[in-house]
Structure formats: C-alpha cells, structure tokens
PDB file of C-alpha atoms in Angstrom:
ATOM      1  CA  UNK B   1       8.796  -9.545   4.761  1.00 62.00           C
ATOM      2  CA  UNK B   2       9.266 -13.294   5.068  1.00 74.00           C
ATOM      3  CA  UNK B   3       7.286 -14.298   8.172  1.00 81.00           C
ATOM      4  CA  UNK B   4       8.559 -17.881   8.072  1.00 86.00           C
ATOM      5  CA  UNK B   5      12.157 -16.661   8.040  1.00 86.00           C
ATOM      6  CA  UNK B   6      11.474 -14.194  10.864  1.00 87.00           C
ATOM      7  CA  UNK B   7       9.789 -16.932  12.913  1.00 87.00           C
ATOM      8  CA  UNK B   8      12.717 -19.311  12.482  1.00 90.00           C
ATOM      9  CA  UNK B   9      15.096 -16.491  13.459  1.00 89.00           C
ATOM     10  CA  UNK B  10      13.120 -15.764  16.640  1.00 90.00           C
ATOM     11  CA  UNK B  11      13.142 -19.460  17.575  1.00 91.00           C
ATOM     12  CA  UNK B  12      16.902 -19.739  16.971  1.00 91.00           C
ATOM     13  CA  UNK B  13      17.767 -16.626  18.982  1.00 91.00           C
ATOM     14  CA  UNK B  14      15.456 -17.747  21.801  1.00 90.00           C
ATOM     15  CA  UNK B  15      17.266 -21.068  22.015  1.00 91.00           C
ATOM     16  CA  UNK B  16      20.622 -19.284  21.956  1.00 90.00           C
ATOM     17  CA  UNK B  17      19.457 -17.369  25.035  1.00 89.00           C
ATOM     18  CA  UNK B  18      18.504 -20.755  26.581  1.00 90.00           C
ATOM     19  CA  UNK B  19      14.873 -19.725  26.986  1.00 90.00           C
ATOM     20  CA  UNK B  20      11.877 -22.030  26.730  1.00 91.00           C
ATOM     21  CA  UNK B  21       8.823 -20.789  24.848  1.00 89.00           C
ATOM     22  CA  UNK B  22       6.986 -20.470  28.152  1.00 90.00           C
ATOM     23  CA  UNK B  23       9.762 -18.450  29.837  1.00 90.00           C
ATOM     24  CA  UNK B  24      10.207 -16.245  26.774  1.00 91.00           C
ATOM     25  CA  UNK B  25       6.441 -15.614  26.699  1.00 90.00           C
ATOM     26  CA  UNK B  26       6.472 -14.623  30.378  1.00 91.00           C
ATOM     27  CA  UNK B  27       9.302 -12.141  29.809  1.00 91.00           C
ATOM     28  CA  UNK B  28       7.534 -10.568  26.836  1.00 89.00           C
ATOM     29  CA  UNK B  29       4.134 -10.605  28.533  1.00 89.00           C
ATOM     30  CA  UNK B  30       2.250 -12.842  26.107  1.00 88.00           C
ATOM     31  CA  UNK B  31       1.076 -16.465  26.058  1.00 88.00           C
ATOM     32  CA  UNK B  32       3.287 -19.308  24.880  1.00 86.00           C
ATOM     33  CA  UNK B  33       0.722 -19.931  22.097  1.00 89.00           C
ATOM     34  CA  UNK B  34       1.442 -16.438  20.795  1.00 89.00           C
ATOM     35  CA  UNK B  35       5.176 -17.165  20.798  1.00 90.00           C
ATOM     36  CA  UNK B  36       4.480 -20.404  18.940  1.00 89.00           C
ATOM     37  CA  UNK B  37       2.590 -18.449  16.255  1.00 88.00           C
ATOM     38  CA  UNK B  38       5.546 -16.075  15.916  1.00 89.00           C
ATOM     39  CA  UNK B  39       8.027 -18.914  15.530  1.00 89.00           C
ATOM     40  CA  UNK B  40       5.942 -20.790  12.971  1.00 88.00           C
ATOM     41  CA  UNK B  41       5.447 -17.646  10.882  1.00 85.00           C
ATOM     42  CA  UNK B  42       1.690 -17.430  11.393  1.00 84.00           C
ATOM     43  CA  UNK B  43       1.948 -13.985  12.986  1.00 84.00           C
ATOM     44  CA  UNK B  44       4.501 -11.274  13.648  1.00 84.00           C
ATOM     45  CA  UNK B  45       4.998  -9.638  17.053  1.00 85.00           C
ATOM     46  CA  UNK B  46       2.882  -6.525  17.580  1.00 83.00           C
ATOM     47  CA  UNK B  47       4.674  -3.251  16.938  1.00 79.00           C
ATOM     48  CA  UNK B  48       4.419  -2.341  20.644  1.00 81.00           C
ATOM     49  CA  UNK B  49       6.331  -5.530  21.557  1.00 86.00           C
ATOM     50  CA  UNK B  50       9.121  -5.347  18.977  1.00 85.00           C
ATOM     51  CA  UNK B  51      11.617  -3.549  21.208  1.00 87.00           C
ATOM     52  CA  UNK B  52      10.928  -5.862  24.171  1.00 89.00           C
ATOM     53  CA  UNK B  53      11.364  -8.960  22.004  1.00 89.00           C
ATOM     54  CA  UNK B  54      14.611  -7.595  20.566  1.00 90.00           C
ATOM     55  CA  UNK B  55      16.002  -6.679  23.976  1.00 90.00           C
ATOM     56  CA  UNK B  56      15.364 -10.172  25.314  1.00 91.00           C
ATOM     57  CA  UNK B  57      16.825 -11.868  22.230  1.00 90.00           C
ATOM     58  CA  UNK B  58      19.730  -9.368  22.116  1.00 89.00           C
ATOM     59  CA  UNK B  59      19.116  -8.353  18.521  1.00 87.00           C
ATOM     60  CA  UNK B  60      18.089  -5.143  16.743  1.00 84.00           C
ATOM     61  CA  UNK B  61      14.666  -4.433  15.263  1.00 81.00           C
ATOM     62  CA  UNK B  62      16.273  -4.405  11.794  1.00 78.00           C
ATOM     63  CA  UNK B  63      17.645  -7.891  12.382  1.00 82.00           C
ATOM     64  CA  UNK B  64      14.263  -9.111  13.623  1.00 82.00           C
ATOM     65  CA  UNK B  65      12.425  -7.774  10.566  1.00 79.00           C
ATOM     66  CA  UNK B  66      15.120  -9.117   8.243  1.00 79.00           C
ATOM     67  CA  UNK B  67      15.088 -12.519   9.971  1.00 81.00           C
ATOM     68  CA  UNK B  68      18.892 -12.659  10.179  1.00 82.00           C
ATOM     69  CA  UNK B  69      21.951 -11.040  11.730  1.00 78.00           C
ATOM     70  CA  UNK B  70      23.038  -7.886   9.924  1.00 73.00           C
ATOM     71  CA  UNK B  71      26.632  -6.745   9.540  1.00 63.00           C
ATOM     72  CA  UNK B  72      27.497  -3.047   9.631  1.00 56.00           C
ATOM     73  CA  UNK B  73      28.058  -2.979   5.872  1.00 55.00           C
ATOM     74  CA  UNK B  74      24.543  -4.318   5.217  1.00 59.00           C
ATOM     75  CA  UNK B  75      22.809  -2.214   7.866  1.00 54.00           C
ATOM     76  CA  UNK B  76      21.630   0.645   5.618  1.00 56.00           C
ATOM     77  CA  UNK B  77      20.437  -1.651   2.816  1.00 56.00           C
ATOM     78  CA  UNK B  78      18.519  -3.896   5.199  1.00 58.00           C
ATOM     79  CA  UNK B  79      16.992  -0.850   6.887  1.00 59.00           C
ATOM     80  CA  UNK B  80      15.676   0.388   3.541  1.00 56.00           C
ATOM     81  CA  UNK B  81      14.339  -3.073   2.653  1.00 61.00           C
ATOM     82  CA  UNK B  82      12.567  -3.353   6.025  1.00 59.00           C
ATOM     83  CA  UNK B  83      10.990   0.098   5.664  1.00 60.00           C
ATOM     84  CA  UNK B  84       9.756  -0.744   2.167  1.00 57.00           C
ATOM     85  CA  UNK B  85       8.382  -4.065   3.427  1.00 61.00           C
ATOM     86  CA  UNK B  86       6.556  -2.363   6.300  1.00 60.00           C
ATOM     87  CA  UNK B  87       5.047   0.260   3.982  1.00 59.00           C
ATOM     88  CA  UNK B  88       3.850  -2.435   1.572  1.00 59.00           C
ATOM     89  CA  UNK B  89       2.382  -4.497   4.410  1.00 62.00           C
ATOM     90  CA  UNK B  90       0.568  -1.468   5.870  1.00 57.00           C
ATOM     91  CA  UNK B  91      -0.792  -0.650   2.419  1.00 63.00           C
ATOM     92  CA  UNK B  92      -2.080  -4.220   2.007  1.00 63.00           C
ATOM     93  CA  UNK B  93      -3.734  -4.076   5.447  1.00 59.00           C
ATOM     94  CA  UNK B  94      -5.380  -0.780   4.505  1.00 64.00           C
ATOM     95  CA  UNK B  95      -6.602  -2.177   1.177  1.00 65.00           C
ATOM     96  CA  UNK B  96      -7.959  -5.290   2.915  1.00 64.00           C
ATOM     97  CA  UNK B  97      -9.925  -3.170   5.402  1.00 65.00           C
ATOM     98  CA  UNK B  98     -11.352  -1.038   2.593  1.00 68.00           C
ATOM     99  CA  UNK B  99     -12.208  -4.161   0.614  1.00 62.00           C
ATOM    100  CA  UNK B 100     -14.032  -5.730   3.563  1.00 65.00           C
ATOM    101  CA  UNK B 101     -16.035  -2.574   4.221  1.00 68.00           C
ATOM    102  CA  UNK B 102     -17.031  -2.206   0.571  1.00 67.00           C
ATOM    103  CA  UNK B 103     -17.985  -5.868   0.224  1.00 61.00           C
ATOM    104  CA  UNK B 104     -20.131  -5.898   3.372  1.00 67.00           C
ATOM    105  CA  UNK B 105     -21.780  -2.581   2.422  1.00 70.00           C
ATOM    106  CA  UNK B 106     -22.650  -3.825  -1.071  1.00 65.00           C
ATOM    107  CA  UNK B 107     -23.989  -7.050   0.415  1.00 65.00           C
ATOM    108  CA  UNK B 108     -26.252  -5.143   2.848  1.00 69.00           C
ATOM    109  CA  UNK B 109     -27.544  -2.865   0.078  1.00 70.00           C
ATOM    110  CA  UNK B 110     -28.298  -5.814  -2.199  1.00 63.00           C
ATOM    111  CA  UNK B 111     -30.110  -7.697   0.587  1.00 64.00           C
ATOM    112  CA  UNK B 112     -32.145  -4.574   1.387  1.00 68.00           C
ATOM    113  CA  UNK B 113     -33.079  -4.209  -2.270  1.00 64.00           C
ATOM    114  CA  UNK B 114     -34.087  -7.864  -2.460  1.00 60.00           C
ATOM    115  CA  UNK B 115     -36.270  -7.552   0.642  1.00 64.00           C
ATOM    116  CA  UNK B 116     -37.989  -4.421  -0.712  1.00 63.00           C
ATOM    117  CA  UNK B 117     -38.740  -6.111  -4.035  1.00 59.00           C
ATOM    118  CA  UNK B 118     -40.003  -9.229  -2.264  1.00 59.00           C
ATOM    119  CA  UNK B 119     -42.359  -7.167  -0.098  1.00 60.00           C
ATOM    120  CA  UNK B 120     -43.547  -5.232  -3.141  1.00 58.00           C
ATOM    121  CA  UNK B 121     -44.223  -8.497  -4.933  1.00 55.00           C
ATOM    122  CA  UNK B 122     -46.187  -9.884  -1.970  1.00 53.00           C
ATOM    123  CA  UNK B 123     -48.215  -6.661  -1.835  1.00 55.00           C
ATOM    124  CA  UNK B 124     -49.044  -7.111  -5.518  1.00 54.00           C
ATOM    125  CA  UNK B 125     -47.342  -3.918  -6.628  1.00 50.00           C
ATOM    126  CA  UNK B 126     -44.650  -5.529  -8.760  1.00 47.00           C
ATOM    127  CA  UNK B 127     -44.889  -8.614 -10.947  1.00 50.00           C
ATOM    128  CA  UNK B 128     -41.549 -10.342 -10.378  1.00 49.00           C
ATOM    129  CA  UNK B 129     -41.842 -12.183 -13.699  1.00 52.00           C
ATOM    130  CA  UNK B 130     -41.073  -8.898 -15.415  1.00 44.00           C
ATOM    131  CA  UNK B 131     -37.644  -8.978 -13.792  1.00 47.00           C
ATOM    132  CA  UNK B 132     -36.838 -12.684 -14.345  1.00 60.00           C
ATOM    133  CA  UNK B 133     -36.371 -13.877 -10.759  1.00 67.00           C
ATOM    134  CA  UNK B 134     -34.877 -10.994  -8.845  1.00 70.00           C
ATOM    135  CA  UNK B 135     -34.860 -12.623  -5.383  1.00 73.00           C
ATOM    136  CA  UNK B 136     -32.396 -15.267  -6.638  1.00 78.00           C
ATOM    137  CA  UNK B 137     -30.225 -12.603  -8.292  1.00 79.00           C
ATOM    138  CA  UNK B 138     -30.217 -10.414  -5.198  1.00 81.00           C
ATOM    139  CA  UNK B 139     -29.499 -13.183  -2.704  1.00 81.00           C
ATOM    140  CA  UNK B 140     -26.754 -14.759  -4.807  1.00 85.00           C
ATOM    141  CA  UNK B 141     -25.146 -11.357  -5.312  1.00 86.00           C
ATOM    142  CA  UNK B 142     -25.418 -10.484  -1.619  1.00 86.00           C
ATOM    143  CA  UNK B 143     -23.780 -13.745  -0.513  1.00 87.00           C
ATOM    144  CA  UNK B 144     -21.048 -13.282  -3.117  1.00 88.00           C
ATOM    145  CA  UNK B 145     -20.300  -9.683  -2.092  1.00 86.00           C
ATOM    146  CA  UNK B 146     -20.317 -10.609   1.591  1.00 86.00           C
ATOM    147  CA  UNK B 147     -17.804 -13.431   1.202  1.00 87.00           C
ATOM    148  CA  UNK B 148     -15.568 -11.404  -1.111  1.00 85.00           C
ATOM    149  CA  UNK B 149     -15.693  -8.539   1.368  1.00 83.00           C
ATOM    150  CA  UNK B 150     -14.978 -10.634   4.459  1.00 83.00           C
ATOM    151  CA  UNK B 151     -12.008 -12.297   2.741  1.00 84.00           C
ATOM    152  CA  UNK B 152     -10.641  -8.889   1.713  1.00 82.00           C
ATOM    153  CA  UNK B 153     -10.781  -9.750  -1.999  1.00 84.00           C
ATOM    154  CA  UNK B 154     -13.517  -7.315  -3.038  1.00 85.00           C
ATOM    155  CA  UNK B 155     -11.338  -4.467  -4.369  1.00 86.00           C
ATOM    156  CA  UNK B 156      -9.103  -6.873  -6.325  1.00 86.00           C
ATOM    157  CA  UNK B 157     -12.241  -8.433  -7.802  1.00 88.00           C
ATOM    158  CA  UNK B 158     -13.530  -5.028  -8.917  1.00 88.00           C
ATOM    159  CA  UNK B 159     -10.060  -4.296 -10.320  1.00 87.00           C
ATOM    160  CA  UNK B 160     -10.583  -7.300 -12.606  1.00 86.00           C
ATOM    161  CA  UNK B 161     -13.459  -5.464 -14.273  1.00 86.00           C
ATOM    162  CA  UNK B 162     -11.195  -2.435 -14.616  1.00 84.00           C
ATOM    163  CA  UNK B 163      -8.698  -4.587 -16.503  1.00 83.00           C
ATOM    164  CA  UNK B 164     -11.427  -6.259 -18.593  1.00 83.00           C
ATOM    165  CA  UNK B 165     -12.890  -2.914 -19.651  1.00 82.00           C
ATOM    166  CA  UNK B 166      -9.365  -1.453 -20.072  1.00 80.00           C
ATOM    167  CA  UNK B 167     -10.149   1.350 -17.659  1.00 80.00           C
ATOM    168  CA  UNK B 168      -6.802   1.044 -15.920  1.00 78.00           C
ATOM    169  CA  UNK B 169      -3.450  -0.698 -16.324  1.00 79.00           C
ATOM    170  CA  UNK B 170      -1.942  -2.732 -13.493  1.00 78.00           C
ATOM    171  CA  UNK B 171       1.551  -3.923 -12.648  1.00 77.00           C
ATOM    172  CA  UNK B 172       2.550  -7.579 -13.016  1.00 75.00           C
ATOM    173  CA  UNK B 173       2.273  -8.092  -9.243  1.00 77.00           C
ATOM    174  CA  UNK B 174      -1.198  -6.550  -9.154  1.00 80.00           C
ATOM    175  CA  UNK B 175      -2.288  -8.622 -12.158  1.00 84.00           C
ATOM    176  CA  UNK B 176      -1.196 -11.832 -10.412  1.00 85.00           C
ATOM    177  CA  UNK B 177      -3.383 -10.970  -7.415  1.00 85.00           C
ATOM    178  CA  UNK B 178      -6.333  -9.998  -9.647  1.00 88.00           C
ATOM    179  CA  UNK B 179      -6.122 -13.260 -11.590  1.00 88.00           C
ATOM    180  CA  UNK B 180      -5.977 -15.312  -8.375  1.00 90.00           C
ATOM    181  CA  UNK B 181      -8.980 -13.397  -7.035  1.00 90.00           C
ATOM    182  CA  UNK B 182     -11.084 -13.914 -10.177  1.00 90.00           C
ATOM    183  CA  UNK B 183     -10.226 -17.630 -10.204  1.00 90.00           C
ATOM    184  CA  UNK B 184     -11.355 -17.749  -6.570  1.00 91.00           C
ATOM    185  CA  UNK B 185     -14.579 -15.908  -7.556  1.00 90.00           C
ATOM    186  CA  UNK B 186     -15.267 -18.535 -10.262  1.00 90.00           C
ATOM    187  CA  UNK B 187     -15.196 -21.316  -7.679  1.00 91.00           C
ATOM    188  CA  UNK B 188     -17.162 -19.274  -5.164  1.00 91.00           C
ATOM    189  CA  UNK B 189     -20.050 -18.513  -7.535  1.00 89.00           C
ATOM    190  CA  UNK B 190     -20.458 -22.253  -8.227  1.00 90.00           C
ATOM    191  CA  UNK B 191     -20.730 -23.002  -4.493  1.00 92.00           C
ATOM    192  CA  UNK B 192     -23.225 -20.167  -4.023  1.00 89.00           C
ATOM    193  CA  UNK B 193     -25.381 -21.425  -6.895  1.00 87.00           C
ATOM    194  CA  UNK B 194     -25.397 -24.914  -5.368  1.00 90.00           C
ATOM    195  CA  UNK B 195     -26.293 -23.460  -1.957  1.00 89.00           C
ATOM    196  CA  UNK B 196     -29.174 -21.318  -3.275  1.00 84.00           C
ATOM    197  CA  UNK B 197     -30.475 -24.214  -5.367  1.00 84.00           C
ATOM    198  CA  UNK B 198     -30.311 -26.539  -2.364  1.00 87.00           C
ATOM    199  CA  UNK B 199     -32.199 -24.095  -0.121  1.00 83.00           C
ATOM    200  CA  UNK B 200     -34.981 -23.701  -2.697  1.00 78.00           C
ATOM    201  CA  UNK B 201     -35.079 -27.458  -3.293  1.00 80.00           C
ATOM    202  CA  UNK B 202     -35.466 -28.154   0.431  1.00 81.00           C
ATOM    203  CA  UNK B 203     -38.328 -25.629   0.568  1.00 75.00           C
ATOM    204  CA  UNK B 204     -40.110 -27.426  -2.289  1.00 73.00           C
ATOM    205  CA  UNK B 205     -39.675 -30.886  -0.744  1.00 77.00           C
ATOM    206  CA  UNK B 206     -40.738 -29.679   2.697  1.00 75.00           C
ATOM    207  CA  UNK B 207     -44.357 -29.410   1.545  1.00 69.00           C
ATOM    208  CA  UNK B 208     -44.870 -31.743  -1.462  1.00 62.00           C
ATOM    209  CA  UNK B 209     -48.666 -31.433  -1.193  1.00 61.00           C
ATOM    210  CA  UNK B 210     -48.407 -27.755  -2.102  1.00 59.00           C
ATOM    211  CA  UNK B 211     -45.848 -28.254  -4.866  1.00 53.00           C
ATOM    212  CA  UNK B 212     -48.144 -26.471  -7.326  1.00 51.00           C
ATOM    213  CA  UNK B 213     -47.512 -23.297  -5.323  1.00 58.00           C
ATOM    214  CA  UNK B 214     -43.740 -23.732  -5.433  1.00 61.00           C
ATOM    215  CA  UNK B 215     -43.172 -21.864  -8.704  1.00 62.00           C
ATOM    216  CA  UNK B 216     -40.891 -19.172  -7.227  1.00 66.00           C
ATOM    217  CA  UNK B 217     -38.776 -21.785  -5.430  1.00 71.00           C
ATOM    218  CA  UNK B 218     -38.527 -23.910  -8.579  1.00 71.00           C
ATOM    219  CA  UNK B 219     -37.377 -20.791 -10.404  1.00 68.00           C
ATOM    220  CA  UNK B 220     -34.721 -20.336  -7.723  1.00 72.00           C
ATOM    221  CA  UNK B 221     -33.447 -23.882  -8.279  1.00 76.00           C
ATOM    222  CA  UNK B 222     -33.181 -23.532 -12.057  1.00 76.00           C
ATOM    223  CA  UNK B 223     -32.180 -19.898 -12.431  1.00 77.00           C
ATOM    224  CA  UNK B 224     -29.417 -20.030  -9.839  1.00 81.00           C
ATOM    225  CA  UNK B 225     -27.478 -22.254 -12.271  1.00 83.00           C
ATOM    226  CA  UNK B 226     -28.413 -20.027 -15.206  1.00 81.00           C
ATOM    227  CA  UNK B 227     -27.000 -16.968 -13.435  1.00 82.00           C
ATOM    228  CA  UNK B 228     -23.948 -18.996 -12.425  1.00 85.00           C
ATOM    229  CA  UNK B 229     -23.221 -19.793 -16.082  1.00 85.00           C
ATOM    230  CA  UNK B 230     -23.522 -16.107 -17.007  1.00 84.00           C
ATOM    231  CA  UNK B 231     -21.057 -15.124 -14.265  1.00 86.00           C
ATOM    232  CA  UNK B 232     -18.652 -17.919 -15.237  1.00 87.00           C
ATOM    233  CA  UNK B 233     -18.587 -16.598 -18.822  1.00 86.00           C
ATOM    234  CA  UNK B 234     -17.920 -13.061 -17.543  1.00 87.00           C
ATOM    235  CA  UNK B 235     -15.161 -14.301 -15.237  1.00 88.00           C
ATOM    236  CA  UNK B 236     -13.561 -16.233 -18.103  1.00 88.00           C
ATOM    237  CA  UNK B 237     -13.546 -13.050 -20.175  1.00 86.00           C
ATOM    238  CA  UNK B 238     -11.912 -11.129 -17.326  1.00 86.00           C
ATOM    239  CA  UNK B 239      -9.254 -13.826 -16.898  1.00 87.00           C
ATOM    240  CA  UNK B 240      -8.549 -13.867 -20.621  1.00 85.00           C
ATOM    241  CA  UNK B 241      -8.139 -10.084 -20.747  1.00 84.00           C
ATOM    242  CA  UNK B 242      -5.930 -10.050 -17.644  1.00 84.00           C
ATOM    243  CA  UNK B 243      -3.658 -12.788 -18.962  1.00 82.00           C
ATOM    244  CA  UNK B 244      -3.389 -11.093 -22.361  1.00 81.00           C
ATOM    245  CA  UNK B 245      -2.460  -7.843 -20.610  1.00 79.00           C
ATOM    246  CA  UNK B 246       0.256  -9.672 -18.660  1.00 76.00           C
ATOM    247  CA  UNK B 247       1.648 -11.150 -21.881  1.00 74.00           C
ATOM    248  CA  UNK B 248       1.680  -7.737 -23.533  1.00 70.00           C
ATOM    249  CA  UNK B 249       3.517  -6.249 -20.532  1.00 63.00           C
ATOM    250  CA  UNK B 250       6.016  -9.103 -20.581  1.00 58.00           C
ATOM    251  CA  UNK B 251       6.653  -8.725 -24.305  1.00 51.00           C
ATOM    252  CA  UNK B 252       7.055  -4.955 -23.924  1.00 51.00           C
ATOM    253  CA  UNK B 253       9.563  -5.352 -21.092  1.00 48.00           C
ATOM    254  CA  UNK B 254      11.407  -8.043 -23.044  1.00 48.00           C
ATOM    255  CA  UNK B 255      11.617  -5.790 -26.078  1.00 46.00           C
ATOM    256  CA  UNK B 256      12.956  -2.911 -23.985  1.00 42.00           C
ATOM    257  CA  UNK B 257      15.601  -5.183 -22.455  1.00 42.00           C
TER     258      UNK B 257
END
C-alpha cells in the first residue's frame, strides 16, 4: 500500500468535508498530530479506527486503503489488491518482530559469553592470548547484533549468508532487500569498529602513567580494525553472490520470455 497516496487522499477528503485537522481529530478521537502523520504518509490509521475515519470522510475502507475513489467496476479488483497489500504488510511486521527478537537474543548471549570469558581471564583460568582478543570480538558482535535486531534487519542479514552459501534461493524482491541490508551492515561494522577503538583509546589515554599495563586495550584498538576488514571481505562476498544470483534470475526470466 502507498502510504503517501493514502495520506493525500485522507487530506483531500477531509477538506471536501470542510473539516480542519483539529476538528477531524476530535471526531475520530485522536490528536491533530496523529492526523498530520496520517496525511503526510508517516503512519496509517489503526485498524480499530478505519471504519470511524471512513464514516466521517464518507468513503469506504477499500477506497481508503486504495487512496482513491473506486468505481463499481473496479471494486472487486481493488478489494483483492488491498487484501494482498494487507497480508504482505502483516507478514513484514511479523518478520520485523522476529528479526528484532533474534537480534537482541543473540546480542545478549554474545555479551554473556564475553563477560564469562573476561571473568575467567581475570581469575587466571584462561589465557586470552590463545583466542586472539575475544573481548573485542564479543563486544563488536554484540553491538552489531543488537543494532541489526532493533532495526529489524537481522533475519534479512542472515538470509544473505543463506544466499552466499547457496542454501536457499530468493525472489528478486527478497534479494533487493537482502542486498540493501548487507550494504547497511558494511557501513555499520565500520562505525562499530571506530567506536570500539575509540573506547579503548580513551581508556589508554586516561592513565598514561600505567600505559605499560594497557596491552589488552591496545589490542582492542588495533584488532577492532582487523576484525572489521575481515567482515568487510565477507560482506563483499555476500553482495557479489547475491548480485550474481539476481543476474542469473533475470537472464533465466528473459530467456523464458
């Protein structure tokens, strides 16, 4: 569904009814800021308010969701289009919720693992040098998973690995979203590396007299960029595989046509 189109339609029908945003909001039972968000396409009216909005604007729910008046001849087609649009939107909302949950859960697990290893290292039970610099790996990964989860991009990011390893095939629309997500991940990992490096650098400079004891923090500064480069190479490989898969799909469809 085109939210901008729906918003413009709501604004036009409101004006036809000679209602101000404030008066319209009072009749619906919401704030005028909410009405403004509807009319600018930022949000859609809640499902519970659809009938009330339509009654006030003297339109049908199908017309509201289509963002235009519907003639009798177009009624059935528009109804089908609106149902399909609603199903797709509900599916995207569901996937976003799942993605957020998975991202946050992975982030919590990684942080917990990093804390356990740090405590074990302090207790002298594990020599962290045997594992490169695990605190940096764990904290960078946790921040990355958390942000990807909160933004709802986690499942699409994981799908990129599925495409890279040729575990599953995706449609052109899905591939577009995966590619956008991986490109976003490339930029995000750079920012995280800079952040982790900055935090470790501040810790070193905060006590220059004890700089000889700052080995772990120095490792965090250097290795955060090393891990960033590794992830950038992996992300480039994923993007390459995804784009090649899209080309193959396009050529196949062109050949069939």
